[in-house]
XYZ file of C-alpha atoms in Angstrom:
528
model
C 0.000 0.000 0.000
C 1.713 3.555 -1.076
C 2.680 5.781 1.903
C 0.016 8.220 2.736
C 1.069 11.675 1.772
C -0.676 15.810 1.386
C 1.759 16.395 -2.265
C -1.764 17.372 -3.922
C -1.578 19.785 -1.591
C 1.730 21.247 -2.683
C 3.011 19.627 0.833
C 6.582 18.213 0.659
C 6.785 16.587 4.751
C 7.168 13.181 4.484
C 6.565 11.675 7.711
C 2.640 11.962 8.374
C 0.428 10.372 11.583
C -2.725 9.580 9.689
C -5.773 8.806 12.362
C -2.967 7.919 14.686
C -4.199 5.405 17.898
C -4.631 7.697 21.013
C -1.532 5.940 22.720
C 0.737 6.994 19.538
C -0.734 10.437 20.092
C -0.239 10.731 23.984
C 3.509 9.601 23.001
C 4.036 12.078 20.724
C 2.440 15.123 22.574
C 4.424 13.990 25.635
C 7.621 13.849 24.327
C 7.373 17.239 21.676
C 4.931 19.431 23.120
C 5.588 21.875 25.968
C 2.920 21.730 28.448
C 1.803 18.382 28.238
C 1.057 15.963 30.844
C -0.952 12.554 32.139
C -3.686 13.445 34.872
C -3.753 10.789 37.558
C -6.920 9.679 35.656
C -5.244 9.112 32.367
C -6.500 12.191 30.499
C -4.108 14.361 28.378
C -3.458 17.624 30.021
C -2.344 19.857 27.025
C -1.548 24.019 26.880
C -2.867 25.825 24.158
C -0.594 28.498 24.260
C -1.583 32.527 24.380
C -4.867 32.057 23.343
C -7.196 29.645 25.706
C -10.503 30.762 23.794
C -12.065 31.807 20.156
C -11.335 34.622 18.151
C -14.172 35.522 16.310
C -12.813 39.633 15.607
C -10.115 37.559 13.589
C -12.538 35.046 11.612
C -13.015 35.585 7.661
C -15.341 34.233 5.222
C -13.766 34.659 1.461
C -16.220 36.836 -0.824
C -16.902 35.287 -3.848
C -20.129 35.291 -6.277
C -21.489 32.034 -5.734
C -22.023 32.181 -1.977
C -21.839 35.753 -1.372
C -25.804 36.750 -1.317
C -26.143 33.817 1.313
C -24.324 35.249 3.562
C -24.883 38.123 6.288
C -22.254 40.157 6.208
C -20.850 42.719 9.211
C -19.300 42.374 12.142
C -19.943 38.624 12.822
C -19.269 37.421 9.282
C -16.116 39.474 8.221
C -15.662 39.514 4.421
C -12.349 38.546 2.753
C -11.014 38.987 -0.978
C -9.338 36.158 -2.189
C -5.948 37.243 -3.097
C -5.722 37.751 0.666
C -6.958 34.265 1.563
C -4.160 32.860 -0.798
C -1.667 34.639 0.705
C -2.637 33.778 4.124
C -2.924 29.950 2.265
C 1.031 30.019 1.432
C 1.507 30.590 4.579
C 0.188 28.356 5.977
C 1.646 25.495 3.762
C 5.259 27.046 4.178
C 4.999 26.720 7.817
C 3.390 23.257 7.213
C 6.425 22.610 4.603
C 8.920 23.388 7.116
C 7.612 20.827 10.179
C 9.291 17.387 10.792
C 6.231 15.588 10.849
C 2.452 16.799 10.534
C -1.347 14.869 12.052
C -3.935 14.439 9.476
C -7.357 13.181 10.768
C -10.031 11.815 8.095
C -13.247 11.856 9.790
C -16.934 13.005 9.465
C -19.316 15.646 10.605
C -22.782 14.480 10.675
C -23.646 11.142 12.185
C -26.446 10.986 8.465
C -24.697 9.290 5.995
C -26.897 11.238 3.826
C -25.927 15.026 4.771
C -22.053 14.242 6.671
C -19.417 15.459 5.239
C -15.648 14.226 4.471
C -13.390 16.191 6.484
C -9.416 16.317 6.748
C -7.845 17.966 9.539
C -4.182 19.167 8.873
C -2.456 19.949 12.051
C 1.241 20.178 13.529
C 0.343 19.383 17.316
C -0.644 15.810 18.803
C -2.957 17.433 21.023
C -5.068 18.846 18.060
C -5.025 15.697 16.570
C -6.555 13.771 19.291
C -8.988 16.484 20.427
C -10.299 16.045 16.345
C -10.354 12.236 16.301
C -12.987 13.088 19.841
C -14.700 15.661 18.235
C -15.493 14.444 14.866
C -16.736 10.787 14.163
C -14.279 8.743 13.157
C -14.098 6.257 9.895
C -13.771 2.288 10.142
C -10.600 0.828 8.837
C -12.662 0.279 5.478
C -14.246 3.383 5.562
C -11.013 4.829 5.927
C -9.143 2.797 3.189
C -12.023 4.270 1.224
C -11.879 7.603 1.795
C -11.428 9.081 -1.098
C -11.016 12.657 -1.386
C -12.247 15.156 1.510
C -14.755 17.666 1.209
C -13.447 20.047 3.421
C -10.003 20.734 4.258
C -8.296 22.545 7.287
C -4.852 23.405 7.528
C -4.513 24.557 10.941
C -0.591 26.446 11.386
C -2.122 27.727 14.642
C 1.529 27.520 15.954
C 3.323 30.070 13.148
C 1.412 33.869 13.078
C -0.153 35.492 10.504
C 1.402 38.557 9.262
C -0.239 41.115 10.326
C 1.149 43.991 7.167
C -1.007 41.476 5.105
C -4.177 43.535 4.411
C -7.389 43.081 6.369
C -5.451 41.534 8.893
C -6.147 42.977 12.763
C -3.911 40.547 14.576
C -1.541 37.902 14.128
C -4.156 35.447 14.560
C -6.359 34.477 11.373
C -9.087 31.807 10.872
C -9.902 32.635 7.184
C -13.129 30.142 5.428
C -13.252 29.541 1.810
C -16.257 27.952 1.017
C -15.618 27.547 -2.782
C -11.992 26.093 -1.969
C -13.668 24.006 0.812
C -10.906 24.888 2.879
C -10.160 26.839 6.346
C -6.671 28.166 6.919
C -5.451 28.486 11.205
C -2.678 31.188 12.011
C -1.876 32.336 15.434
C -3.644 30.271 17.520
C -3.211 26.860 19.196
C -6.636 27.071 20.247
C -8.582 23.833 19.645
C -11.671 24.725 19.659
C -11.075 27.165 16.097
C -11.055 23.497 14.004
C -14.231 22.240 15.834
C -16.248 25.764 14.986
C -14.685 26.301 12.210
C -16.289 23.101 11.001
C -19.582 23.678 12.774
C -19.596 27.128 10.962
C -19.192 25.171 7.434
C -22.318 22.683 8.359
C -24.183 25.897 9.231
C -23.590 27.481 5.599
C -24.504 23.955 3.562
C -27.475 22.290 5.321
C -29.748 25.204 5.054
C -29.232 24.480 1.243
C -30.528 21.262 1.606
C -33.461 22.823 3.833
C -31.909 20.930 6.724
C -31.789 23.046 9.873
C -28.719 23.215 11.476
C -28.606 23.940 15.551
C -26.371 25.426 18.259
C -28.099 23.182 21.047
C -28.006 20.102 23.086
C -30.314 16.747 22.801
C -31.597 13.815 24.071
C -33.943 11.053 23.416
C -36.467 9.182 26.251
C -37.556 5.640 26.019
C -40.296 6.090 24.072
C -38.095 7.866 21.426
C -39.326 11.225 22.404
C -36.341 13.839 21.612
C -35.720 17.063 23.246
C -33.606 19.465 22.048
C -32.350 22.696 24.521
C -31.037 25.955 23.124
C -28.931 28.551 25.392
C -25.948 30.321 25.733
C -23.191 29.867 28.097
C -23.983 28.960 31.661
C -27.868 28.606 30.924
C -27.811 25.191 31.879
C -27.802 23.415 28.427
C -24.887 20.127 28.687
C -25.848 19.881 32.711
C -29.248 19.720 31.881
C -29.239 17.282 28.754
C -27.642 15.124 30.537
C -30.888 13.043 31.761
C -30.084 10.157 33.971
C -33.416 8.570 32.409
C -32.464 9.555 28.835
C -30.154 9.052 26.289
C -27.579 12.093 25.304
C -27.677 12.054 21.525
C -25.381 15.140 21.889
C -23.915 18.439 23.655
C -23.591 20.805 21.302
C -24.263 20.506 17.458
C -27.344 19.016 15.560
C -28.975 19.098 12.629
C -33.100 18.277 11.945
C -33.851 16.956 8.845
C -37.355 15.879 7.546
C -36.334 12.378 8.408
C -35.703 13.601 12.272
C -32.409 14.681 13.951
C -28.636 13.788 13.900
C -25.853 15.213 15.924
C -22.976 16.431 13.606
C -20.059 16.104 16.287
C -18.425 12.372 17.400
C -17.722 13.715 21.170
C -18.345 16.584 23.637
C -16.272 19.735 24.467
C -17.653 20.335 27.945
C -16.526 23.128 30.505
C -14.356 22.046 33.264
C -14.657 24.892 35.328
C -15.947 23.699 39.101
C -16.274 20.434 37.807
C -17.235 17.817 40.424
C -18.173 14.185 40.502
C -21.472 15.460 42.717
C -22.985 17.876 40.014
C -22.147 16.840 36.883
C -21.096 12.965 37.328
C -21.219 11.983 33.755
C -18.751 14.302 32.824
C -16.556 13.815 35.874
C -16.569 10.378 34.984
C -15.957 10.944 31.213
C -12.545 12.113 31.517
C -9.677 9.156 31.613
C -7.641 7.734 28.964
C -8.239 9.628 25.424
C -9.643 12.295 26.869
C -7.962 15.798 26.193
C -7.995 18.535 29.347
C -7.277 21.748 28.050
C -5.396 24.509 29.975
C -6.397 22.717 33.738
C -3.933 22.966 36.313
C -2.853 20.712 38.467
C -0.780 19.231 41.631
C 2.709 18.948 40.329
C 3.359 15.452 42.330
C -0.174 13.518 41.978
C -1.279 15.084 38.889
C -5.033 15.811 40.051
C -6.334 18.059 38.592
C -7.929 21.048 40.843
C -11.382 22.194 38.547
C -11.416 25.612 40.562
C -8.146 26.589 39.798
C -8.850 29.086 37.112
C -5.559 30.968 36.705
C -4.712 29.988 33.405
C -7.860 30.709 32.065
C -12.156 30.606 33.174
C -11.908 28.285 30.416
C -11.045 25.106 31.062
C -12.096 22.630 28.922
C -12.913 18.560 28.495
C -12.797 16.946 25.229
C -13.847 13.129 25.008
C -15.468 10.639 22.677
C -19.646 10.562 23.111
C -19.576 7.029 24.192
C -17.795 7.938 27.768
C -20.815 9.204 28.576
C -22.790 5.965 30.109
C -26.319 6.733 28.568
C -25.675 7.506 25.165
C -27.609 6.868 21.648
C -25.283 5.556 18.699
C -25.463 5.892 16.487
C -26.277 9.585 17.465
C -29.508 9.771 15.112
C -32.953 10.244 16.486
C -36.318 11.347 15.121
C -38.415 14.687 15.394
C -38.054 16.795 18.528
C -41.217 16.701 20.350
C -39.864 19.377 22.427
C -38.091 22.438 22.029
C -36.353 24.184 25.004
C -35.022 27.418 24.925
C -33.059 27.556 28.233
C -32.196 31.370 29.772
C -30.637 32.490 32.593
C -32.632 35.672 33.296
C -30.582 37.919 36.137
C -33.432 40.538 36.180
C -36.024 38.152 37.951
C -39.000 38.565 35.360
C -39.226 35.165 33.002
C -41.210 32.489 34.547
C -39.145 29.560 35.217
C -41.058 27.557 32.304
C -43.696 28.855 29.968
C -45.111 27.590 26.323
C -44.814 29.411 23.418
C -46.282 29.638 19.606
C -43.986 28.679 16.499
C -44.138 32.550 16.183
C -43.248 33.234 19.717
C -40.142 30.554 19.396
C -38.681 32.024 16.318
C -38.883 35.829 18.165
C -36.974 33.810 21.148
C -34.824 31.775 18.756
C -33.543 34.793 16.647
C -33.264 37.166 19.939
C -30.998 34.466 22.017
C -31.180 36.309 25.129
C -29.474 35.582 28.576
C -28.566 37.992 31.212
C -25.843 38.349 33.769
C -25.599 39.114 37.471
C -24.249 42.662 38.172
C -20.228 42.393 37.863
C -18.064 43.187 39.925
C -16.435 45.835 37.906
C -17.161 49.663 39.358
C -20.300 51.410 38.929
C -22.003 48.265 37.266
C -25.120 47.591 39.473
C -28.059 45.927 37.012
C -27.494 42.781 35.390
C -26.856 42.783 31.784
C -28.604 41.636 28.902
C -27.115 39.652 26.608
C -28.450 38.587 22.801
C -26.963 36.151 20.348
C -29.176 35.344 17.224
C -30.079 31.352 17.111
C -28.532 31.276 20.184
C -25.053 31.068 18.224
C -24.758 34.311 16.181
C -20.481 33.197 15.871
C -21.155 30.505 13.809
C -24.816 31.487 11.644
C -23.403 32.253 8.215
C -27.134 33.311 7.080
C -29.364 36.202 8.346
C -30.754 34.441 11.130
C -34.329 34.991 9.675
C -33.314 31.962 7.399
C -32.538 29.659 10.904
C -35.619 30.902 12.384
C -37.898 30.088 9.286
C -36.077 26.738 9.431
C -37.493 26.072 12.896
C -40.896 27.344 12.923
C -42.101 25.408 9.831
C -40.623 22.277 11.092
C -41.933 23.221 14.404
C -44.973 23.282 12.762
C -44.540 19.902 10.146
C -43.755 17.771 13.220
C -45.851 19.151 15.743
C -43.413 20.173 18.209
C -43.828 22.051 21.711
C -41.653 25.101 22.300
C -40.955 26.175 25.621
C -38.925 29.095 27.250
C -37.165 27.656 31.015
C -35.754 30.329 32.752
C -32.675 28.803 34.910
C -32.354 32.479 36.022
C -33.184 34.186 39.381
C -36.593 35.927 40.385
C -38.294 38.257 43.035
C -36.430 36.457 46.064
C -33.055 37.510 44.836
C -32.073 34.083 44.273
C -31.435 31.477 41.660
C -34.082 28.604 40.677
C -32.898 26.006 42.425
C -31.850 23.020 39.814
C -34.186 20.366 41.400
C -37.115 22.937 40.559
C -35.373 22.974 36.989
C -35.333 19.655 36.340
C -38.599 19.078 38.097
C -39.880 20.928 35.035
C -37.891 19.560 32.407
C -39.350 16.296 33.549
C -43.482 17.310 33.480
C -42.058 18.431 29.870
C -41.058 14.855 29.086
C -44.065 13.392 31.154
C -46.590 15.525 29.043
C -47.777 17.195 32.819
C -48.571 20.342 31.558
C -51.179 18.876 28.890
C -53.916 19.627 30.846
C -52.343 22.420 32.931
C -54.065 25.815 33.839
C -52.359 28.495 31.959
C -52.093 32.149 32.773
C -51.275 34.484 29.939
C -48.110 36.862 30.287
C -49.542 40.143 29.605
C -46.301 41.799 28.374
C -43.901 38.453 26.814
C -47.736 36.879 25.715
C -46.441 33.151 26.445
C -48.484 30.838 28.324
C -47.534 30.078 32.141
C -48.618 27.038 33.854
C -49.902 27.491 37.151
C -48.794 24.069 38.451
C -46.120 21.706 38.297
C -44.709 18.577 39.862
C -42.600 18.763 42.468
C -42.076 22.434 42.408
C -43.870 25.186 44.813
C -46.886 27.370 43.060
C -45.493 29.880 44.388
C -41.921 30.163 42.376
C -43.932 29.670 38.723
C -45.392 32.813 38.779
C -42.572 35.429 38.731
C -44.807 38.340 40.011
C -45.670 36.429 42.834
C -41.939 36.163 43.870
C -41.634 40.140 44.618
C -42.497 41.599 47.238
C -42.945 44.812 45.716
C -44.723 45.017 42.416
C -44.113 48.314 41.160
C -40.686 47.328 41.192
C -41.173 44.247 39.042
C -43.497 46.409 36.528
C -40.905 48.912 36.155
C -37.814 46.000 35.617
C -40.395 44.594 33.037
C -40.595 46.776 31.347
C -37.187 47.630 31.045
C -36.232 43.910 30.047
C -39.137 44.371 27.080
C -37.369 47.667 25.983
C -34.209 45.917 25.955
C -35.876 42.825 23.684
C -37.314 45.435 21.453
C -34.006 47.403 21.056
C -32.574 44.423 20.017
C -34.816 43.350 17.524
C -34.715 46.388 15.384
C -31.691 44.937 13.484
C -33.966 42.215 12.162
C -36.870 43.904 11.724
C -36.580 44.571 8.231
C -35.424 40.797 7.291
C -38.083 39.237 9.161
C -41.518 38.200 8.937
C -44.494 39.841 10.128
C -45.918 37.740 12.354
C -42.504 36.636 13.431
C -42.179 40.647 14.250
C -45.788 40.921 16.115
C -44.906 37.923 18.419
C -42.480 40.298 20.151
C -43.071 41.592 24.200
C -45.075 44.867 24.574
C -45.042 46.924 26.936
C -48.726 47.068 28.327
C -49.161 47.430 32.001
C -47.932 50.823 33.612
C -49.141 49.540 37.086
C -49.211 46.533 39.176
């Protein structure tokens, strides 16, 4: 058989680890790379140099006629020409040229035969090899030995810096996507997590084509094959809370649904390690030993445990592991139509009800606004929480205006007769935070079909419907109103949260649909 090599790709290195086993890999790293180390549970503890997060200011899309009316351009999706992208190419492949030995992982994205697509990772660390061969889903041996040609390419020289003379450039660090090439191009960062997006980003931009909607969310599946699938941004709640004890995780963090039901595009999770215990989040604690990567932990120098509050490399810290160490677990990760859809906030101002139902209308205004808010900081002078919107609930990676996302989900909301529902894992009246038994109590008379025959109150302002009982949760804490003690206080907050939702929405206004638009709050009530 002839020696694997990248010459079509005008690479020269001759010695190449091609879907290396995670032993090879944990060699390698531990021997080259500075930083590395075994955890006295058998993960990889890897550095990922200066940058320990994304950097979306420094993401590009290349400009070119046959995608370029797709996509919604400004300050998320940066444009790029493509002499620019070429230079930042032969870059690249210089630094690439000049390396002793490179990783190349041949995997897929998308656990559908039908929609997945061929990817080949290019990379000059161990540690971003194995964190791909978790993330993405990897080939048999005779899958592999028939291959064939990717569809997507990344050449990830995270290690060597762009240069930042080159025009359009803002930093040293560039993540530039070509979506006619079919290629992405890494310089000046070692973060991991810039392959895994930058792939997510690519799904984003080709399954809408194939009216295939493609989701920034996490989802499981119950006994009776009932999936739910929960939107929200960071520290809503949405990988502690998919992880059901009595169902199976089809996945943490990237799905598609088709009209055939729903797959999940990634072959492991990327949770946050941050706090981590065995007591909260077991299946994670438990998920990290032997092939799994640690990113940027620290640890005891002479036992090697790892200490999950230690945050002084970075807030963070990641965990990067195959799906199946996570005990209760559907694979193939494929599953049929949501029955549910749970948009999960964590609402610092203390006026969402804890759960509520909404229309298809209401959960595309939700969907496209992505909201979440803050506690106050502790930074001077900052006193109110704050507000914070991302459209889809992933704005970094939408490549469309997210009016295309949000038609997506309301017609199949609507095909497959699905239930949308807004939790609030927030705070309310009391000044405190929903306690995560309540949480889950009401995640559970979601999955139990409890609020079927519920009594309902209508939310004058927001216009979802609030039930007035639930399992295993006091009456008292559903109705947010209830919770304050004074309730001109919680008017006037309201109202400013509704201001806030409309400010936002003004950007979309003109790309959206009407009754999309009139399924917005309004401020009504001027009194308690």
């Amino acid at each position: 058989m002839a020696a694997f090599d990248l010459k079509q790709y005008g690479i020269e290195t001759e010695k190449i680890y091609r879907n290396s086993s995670v032993p090879v890999l944990y060699e390698l790293g531990l021997r080259l790379e500075k930083g590395t180390a075994i955890s006295d549970v058998g993960a990889l503890m890897t550095y990922s140099g200066e940058k320990t997060g994304r950097s979306p200011k420094d993401k590009r899309i290349v400009r070119h006629p046959s995608s370029e009316k797709n996509i919604d351009w400004g300050d998320i999706n940066i444009g790029l020409d493509e002499h620019t992208f070429m230079v930042n190419h032969e870059r690249a492949l210089d630094y690439l040229n000049i390396c002793d030995h490179l990783y190349v992982v041949d995997a897929y994205a998308g656990w559908d035969p039908k929609y997945r697509i061929k990817t080949r990772i290019v990379c000059t660390r161990a540690y971003h090899a194995l964190f791909m061969q978790n993330m993405l889903i990897m080939p048999t041996e005779e899958e592999l030995a028939d291959f064939g040609e990717p569809d997507y390419v990344v050449f990830n020289a995270g290690q060597f810096p762009a240069n930042r003379y080159t025009s359009e450039m803002t930093s040293k660090t560039s993540v530039d996507v070509n979506l006619e090439r079919k290629e992405i191009v890494i310089l000046g960062t070692e973060y991991a997590g810039e392959m895994k997006k930058g792939i997510f980003g690519v799904m984003n931009y080709l399954m809408p084509l194939e009216n295939v909607m493609p989701m920034h969310c996490s989802a499981n599946v119950g006994e009776k094959g009932d999936v739910s699938i929960l939107f929200g941004l960071s520290g809503t709640g949405k990988t502690t809370l998919s992880a059901d004890p009595k169902r199976k995780l089809i996945g943490d963090d990237e799905h598609c649904w088709t009209d055939h039901g729903t797959f999940n595009i990634e072959g492991g999770c990327y949770a946050k390690a941050i706090d981590l215990s065995e007591e909260n989040e077991p299946d994670i604690y438990n998920a990290i030993r032997f092939g799994t990567v640690l990113e940027n932990v620290v640890y005891d120098e002479k036992s090697r445990k790892v200490d999950y509050s230690d945050t002084s490399i970075t807030q963070n810290t990641r965990a990067s592991y195959p799906i199946e160490f996570i005990e209760n677990v559907q694979i193939p990760c494929v599953a049929g139509h949501p029955e549910n859809i749970i948009f999960l906030t964590c609402d610092a101002f203390g006026v969402l009800p804890p759960v509520s139902k909404l229309t298809p209308e209401q959960a595309s205004y939700h969907f496209i606004s992505g909201y979440t808010a803050k506690v106050a900081g502790t930074e001077m002078g900052v006193t109110e929480p704050q507000a914070t919107f991302s459209a889809c609930f992933g704005a970094a990676f939408m490549m469309w205006h997210p009016n295309r996302y949000a038609e997506l989900l309301a017609e199949k909301i609507k095909m497959h007769k699905a239930t949308a529902w807004l939790v609030n894992t927030g705070w309310n009246g009391t000044g405190k935070r929903m306690k995560l038994k309540y949480t889950r109590a009401m995640i559970d008379a979601i999955h139990h079909h409890d609020f079927d025959n519920a009594t309902y109150v209508t939310d004058e302002e927001f216009g979802f419907q609030i039930p007035t009982s639930c399992p295993n949760v006091p009456e008292e804490v559903l109705i947010p109103k209830n919770t304050w003690n004074d309730k001109d206080k919680y008017m006037e907050v309201k109202s400013k949260l509704v201001t806030l939702f409309n400010e936002n929405f003004e950007k979309f206004k003109a790309d959206v649909n009407p009754e999309i638009r009139a399924a917005g709050p309004k401020n009504i009530s001027t009194h308690a």
